[in-house]
mmCIF file of C-alpha atoms in Angstrom:
data_model
loop_
_atom_site.group_PDB
_atom_site.id
_atom_site.type_symbol
_atom_site.label_atom_id
_atom_site.label_comp_id
_atom_site.label_asym_id
_atom_site.label_seq_id
_atom_site.Cartn_x
_atom_site.Cartn_y
_atom_site.Cartn_z
ATOM 1 C CA UNK T 1 -24.310 25.189 -12.824
ATOM 2 C CA UNK T 2 -22.731 22.243 -11.023
ATOM 3 C CA UNK T 3 -22.718 18.811 -12.644
ATOM 4 C CA UNK T 4 -24.905 16.499 -10.613
ATOM 5 C CA UNK T 5 -23.378 13.144 -9.618
ATOM 6 C CA UNK T 6 -25.371 10.309 -8.074
ATOM 7 C CA UNK T 7 -23.364 7.942 -5.864
ATOM 8 C CA UNK T 8 -24.944 4.526 -5.278
ATOM 9 C CA UNK T 9 -23.781 2.818 -2.130
ATOM 10 C CA UNK T 10 -22.309 -0.623 -1.680
ATOM 11 C CA UNK T 11 -24.047 -3.360 0.277
ATOM 12 C CA UNK T 12 -23.411 -5.054 3.537
ATOM 13 C CA UNK T 13 -24.811 -4.539 6.972
ATOM 14 C CA UNK T 14 -23.625 -0.930 7.154
ATOM 15 C CA UNK T 15 -22.828 -0.264 3.497
ATOM 16 C CA UNK T 16 -24.253 3.256 3.453
ATOM 17 C CA UNK T 17 -22.120 4.466 6.366
ATOM 18 C CA UNK T 18 -19.080 2.541 5.131
ATOM 19 C CA UNK T 19 -19.188 4.422 1.814
ATOM 20 C CA UNK T 20 -19.567 7.919 3.309
ATOM 21 C CA UNK T 21 -15.793 8.367 3.381
ATOM 22 C CA UNK T 22 -15.538 7.285 -0.245
ATOM 23 C CA UNK T 23 -18.276 9.767 -1.228
ATOM 24 C CA UNK T 24 -16.596 12.626 0.662
ATOM 25 C CA UNK T 25 -13.248 11.841 -0.974
ATOM 26 C CA UNK T 26 -14.872 11.777 -4.424
ATOM 27 C CA UNK T 27 -16.564 15.137 -3.778
ATOM 28 C CA UNK T 28 -13.252 16.639 -2.687
ATOM 29 C CA UNK T 29 -11.407 15.240 -5.707
ATOM 30 C CA UNK T 30 -14.084 16.494 -8.123
ATOM 31 C CA UNK T 31 -14.117 19.992 -6.679
ATOM 32 C CA UNK T 32 -16.629 22.810 -6.741
ATOM 33 C CA UNK T 33 -17.908 22.185 -10.285
ATOM 34 C CA UNK T 34 -19.599 18.962 -9.154
ATOM 35 C CA UNK T 35 -22.182 18.091 -6.542
ATOM 36 C CA UNK T 36 -22.260 14.477 -5.326
ATOM 37 C CA UNK T 37 -25.635 13.322 -4.015
ATOM 38 C CA UNK T 38 -25.706 10.256 -1.791
ATOM 39 C CA UNK T 39 -29.210 8.999 -1.005
ATOM 40 C CA UNK T 40 -29.497 5.905 1.164
ATOM 41 C CA UNK T 41 -31.065 2.878 -0.520
ATOM 42 C CA UNK T 42 -33.528 0.913 1.559
ATOM 43 C CA UNK T 43 -33.126 -2.865 1.510
ATOM 44 C CA UNK T 44 -36.197 -5.024 1.088
ATOM 45 C CA UNK T 45 -35.049 -8.349 2.512
ATOM 46 C CA UNK T 46 -38.056 -10.071 0.939
ATOM 47 C CA UNK T 47 -36.952 -9.112 -2.588
ATOM 48 C CA UNK T 48 -34.307 -11.259 -4.288
ATOM 49 C CA UNK T 49 -32.535 -8.101 -5.494
ATOM 50 C CA UNK T 50 -33.210 -6.185 -2.232
ATOM 51 C CA UNK T 51 -35.405 -3.808 -4.251
ATOM 52 C CA UNK T 52 -32.351 -1.824 -5.285
ATOM 53 C CA UNK T 53 -32.755 -1.853 -9.101
ATOM 54 C CA UNK T 54 -36.206 -0.233 -8.862
ATOM 55 C CA UNK T 55 -34.878 2.485 -6.538
ATOM 56 C CA UNK T 56 -31.871 3.067 -8.782
ATOM 57 C CA UNK T 57 -34.148 3.435 -11.807
ATOM 58 C CA UNK T 58 -36.055 6.246 -10.139
ATOM 59 C CA UNK T 59 -32.880 8.025 -9.044
ATOM 60 C CA UNK T 60 -30.730 7.999 -12.186
ATOM 61 C CA UNK T 61 -33.177 10.068 -14.239
ATOM 62 C CA UNK T 62 -32.158 13.292 -12.494
ATOM 63 C CA UNK T 63 -28.362 13.002 -12.774
ATOM 64 C CA UNK T 64 -25.645 13.790 -15.288
ATOM 65 C CA UNK T 65 -23.600 10.793 -14.241
ATOM 66 C CA UNK T 66 -23.689 7.906 -11.811
ATOM 67 C CA UNK T 67 -20.914 6.434 -9.674
ATOM 68 C CA UNK T 68 -21.701 3.127 -7.992
ATOM 69 C CA UNK T 69 -19.759 0.960 -5.575
ATOM 70 C CA UNK T 70 -19.737 -2.812 -5.135
ATOM 71 C CA UNK T 71 -23.266 -4.247 -4.776
ATOM 72 C CA UNK T 72 -24.670 -0.906 -5.919
ATOM 73 C CA UNK T 73 -22.563 -1.122 -9.093
ATOM 74 C CA UNK T 74 -23.837 -4.589 -9.933
ATOM 75 C CA UNK T 75 -27.427 -3.532 -9.209
ATOM 76 C CA UNK T 76 -27.019 -0.514 -11.496
ATOM 77 C CA UNK T 77 -25.899 -2.831 -14.307
ATOM 78 C CA UNK T 78 -28.856 -5.086 -13.538
ATOM 79 C CA UNK T 79 -31.279 -2.177 -13.803
ATOM 80 C CA UNK T 80 -29.732 -0.845 -17.025
ATOM 81 C CA UNK T 81 -29.751 -4.267 -18.694
ATOM 82 C CA UNK T 82 -33.292 -5.225 -17.663
ATOM 83 C CA UNK T 83 -35.185 -1.975 -18.232
ATOM 84 C CA UNK T 84 -35.790 0.494 -21.024
ATOM 85 C CA UNK T 85 -33.834 3.588 -20.072
ATOM 86 C CA UNK T 86 -34.911 6.755 -21.857
ATOM 87 C CA UNK T 87 -33.491 9.515 -19.671
ATOM 88 C CA UNK T 88 -30.831 9.985 -17.099
ATOM 89 C CA UNK T 89 -27.105 9.661 -16.884
ATOM 90 C CA UNK T 90 -25.169 8.500 -19.899
ATOM 91 C CA UNK T 91 -21.943 8.163 -17.916
ATOM 92 C CA UNK T 92 -21.565 5.246 -15.510
ATOM 93 C CA UNK T 93 -18.577 4.770 -13.194
ATOM 94 C CA UNK T 94 -18.402 1.401 -11.439
ATOM 95 C CA UNK T 95 -16.076 0.654 -8.527
ATOM 96 C CA UNK T 96 -15.274 -2.885 -7.281
ATOM 97 C CA UNK T 97 -18.198 -4.442 -9.141
ATOM 98 C CA UNK T 98 -19.031 -8.031 -8.205
ATOM 99 C CA UNK T 99 -19.905 -10.443 -11.007
ATOM 100 C CA UNK T 100 -22.404 -12.741 -9.324
ATOM 101 C CA UNK T 101 -22.191 -16.456 -10.133
ATOM 102 C CA UNK T 102 -23.195 -19.635 -8.382
ATOM 103 C CA UNK T 103 -26.369 -21.527 -7.663
ATOM 104 C CA UNK T 104 -27.009 -20.367 -4.102
ATOM 105 C CA UNK T 105 -30.567 -19.112 -3.676
ATOM 106 C CA UNK T 106 -29.486 -15.753 -2.251
ATOM 107 C CA UNK T 107 -27.456 -14.940 -5.384
ATOM 108 C CA UNK T 108 -30.193 -15.562 -7.942
ATOM 109 C CA UNK T 109 -31.756 -12.100 -7.712
ATOM 110 C CA UNK T 110 -28.349 -10.449 -7.981
ATOM 111 C CA UNK T 111 -27.081 -12.213 -11.083
ATOM 112 C CA UNK T 112 -27.114 -10.593 -14.496
ATOM 113 C CA UNK T 113 -28.643 -12.426 -17.436
ATOM 114 C CA UNK T 114 -26.097 -14.261 -19.573
ATOM 115 C CA UNK T 115 -26.716 -11.788 -22.419
ATOM 116 C CA UNK T 116 -26.928 -8.671 -20.235
ATOM 117 C CA UNK T 117 -24.338 -6.798 -22.298
ATOM 118 C CA UNK T 118 -26.581 -6.826 -25.376
ATOM 119 C CA UNK T 119 -29.365 -5.154 -23.397
ATOM 120 C CA UNK T 120 -27.400 -2.221 -21.975
ATOM 121 C CA UNK T 121 -28.218 1.200 -23.460
ATOM 122 C CA UNK T 122 -26.004 1.703 -26.509
ATOM 123 C CA UNK T 123 -25.344 5.386 -25.809
ATOM 124 C CA UNK T 124 -23.979 4.887 -22.289
ATOM 125 C CA UNK T 125 -20.268 5.089 -21.517
ATOM 126 C CA UNK T 126 -19.349 2.563 -18.842
ATOM 127 C CA UNK T 127 -16.137 2.719 -16.810
ATOM 128 C CA UNK T 128 -14.887 0.064 -14.387
ATOM 129 C CA UNK T 129 -12.358 0.595 -11.565
ATOM 130 C CA UNK T 130 -11.024 -2.273 -9.463
ATOM 131 C CA UNK T 131 -8.050 -2.689 -7.127
ATOM 132 C CA UNK T 132 -5.907 -5.798 -7.341
ATOM 133 C CA UNK T 133 -5.786 -5.953 -3.531
ATOM 134 C CA UNK T 134 -9.582 -5.811 -3.044
ATOM 135 C CA UNK T 135 -10.313 -8.305 -0.261
ATOM 136 C CA UNK T 136 -14.111 -8.281 -0.712
ATOM 137 C CA UNK T 137 -14.678 -8.534 -4.471
ATOM 138 C CA UNK T 138 -12.020 -10.677 -6.149
ATOM 139 C CA UNK T 139 -10.016 -8.868 -8.801
ATOM 140 C CA UNK T 140 -10.835 -11.521 -11.430
ATOM 141 C CA UNK T 141 -14.429 -10.233 -11.520
ATOM 142 C CA UNK T 142 -13.095 -7.324 -13.565
ATOM 143 C CA UNK T 143 -11.942 -9.709 -16.306
ATOM 144 C CA UNK T 144 -15.441 -11.222 -16.473
ATOM 145 C CA UNK T 145 -16.829 -7.785 -17.282
ATOM 146 C CA UNK T 146 -13.997 -7.070 -19.716
ATOM 147 C CA UNK T 147 -14.886 -10.230 -21.673
ATOM 148 C CA UNK T 148 -18.549 -9.238 -21.935
ATOM 149 C CA UNK T 149 -18.175 -5.462 -22.365
ATOM 150 C CA UNK T 150 -15.158 -4.850 -24.595
ATOM 151 C CA UNK T 151 -16.319 -1.298 -25.381
ATOM 152 C CA UNK T 152 -16.230 -0.270 -21.712
ATOM 153 C CA UNK T 153 -13.231 1.437 -20.124
ATOM 154 C CA UNK T 154 -11.302 -0.550 -17.506
ATOM 155 C CA UNK T 155 -8.882 0.745 -14.903
ATOM 156 C CA UNK T 156 -6.815 -1.778 -12.962
ATOM 157 C CA UNK T 157 -5.393 -0.317 -9.768
ATOM 158 C CA UNK T 158 -2.527 -1.933 -7.864
ATOM 159 C CA UNK T 159 -3.526 -0.925 -4.327
ATOM 160 C CA UNK T 160 -6.419 0.736 -2.553
ATOM 161 C CA UNK T 161 -8.537 -2.188 -1.444
ATOM 162 C CA UNK T 162 -12.300 -2.390 -1.740
ATOM 163 C CA UNK T 163 -12.781 1.322 -0.999
ATOM 164 C CA UNK T 164 -9.989 2.493 -3.383
ATOM 165 C CA UNK T 165 -8.307 4.549 -0.682
ATOM 166 C CA UNK T 166 -6.732 7.690 -2.107
ATOM 167 C CA UNK T 167 -7.102 6.191 -5.600
ATOM 168 C CA UNK T 168 -10.647 7.613 -5.787
ATOM 169 C CA UNK T 169 -8.912 10.548 -7.464
ATOM 170 C CA UNK T 170 -8.503 8.282 -10.529
ATOM 171 C CA UNK T 171 -12.284 8.086 -10.790
ATOM 172 C CA UNK T 172 -12.576 11.861 -10.359
ATOM 173 C CA UNK T 173 -9.906 12.431 -13.012
ATOM 174 C CA UNK T 174 -11.756 10.110 -15.385
ATOM 175 C CA UNK T 175 -15.030 11.946 -14.778
ATOM 176 C CA UNK T 176 -13.407 15.310 -15.467
ATOM 177 C CA UNK T 177 -11.743 13.988 -18.620
ATOM 178 C CA UNK T 178 -15.067 12.670 -19.933
ATOM 179 C CA UNK T 179 -16.774 15.976 -19.086
ATOM 180 C CA UNK T 180 -14.243 17.742 -21.314
ATOM 181 C CA UNK T 181 -15.094 15.521 -24.310
ATOM 182 C CA UNK T 182 -17.398 16.981 -26.955
#
């Protein structure tokens, strides 16, 4: 039976379509033992968090592991740190994850609580991937997560930009390595 992977899209005006190439590359790198599902998240512009955490919460229950990109990665962390999670993926792979700060009104629903790390499920393994040449999410956001989540795994990538380019294979390799662990 194939391992089921949920891919959560990044944001932006056309985030779903922009990430299709990334999803296809991940599926190819993972191979036939994995099946990557890529449902489109609807954005509720009236909700401060676009309604994404609630949608993510419903989706993750049916998957072995979750890969999330950019805004989707930060919204996955928001969901996991603000809700009791009893089922679903125990492996989380985050790519180019923004760490929201600032006092602008539009950011308030995206920000994590200051103690978010203490509220994450203890049995989850969290992995971060970020390229140094990402021109959308500054690379220093990775260090903000590293300070708050020292037990997570962090992969710093020299080049690949916001979409990782061919470096998505590093994520696939990490997933396969974790799958081989007892």
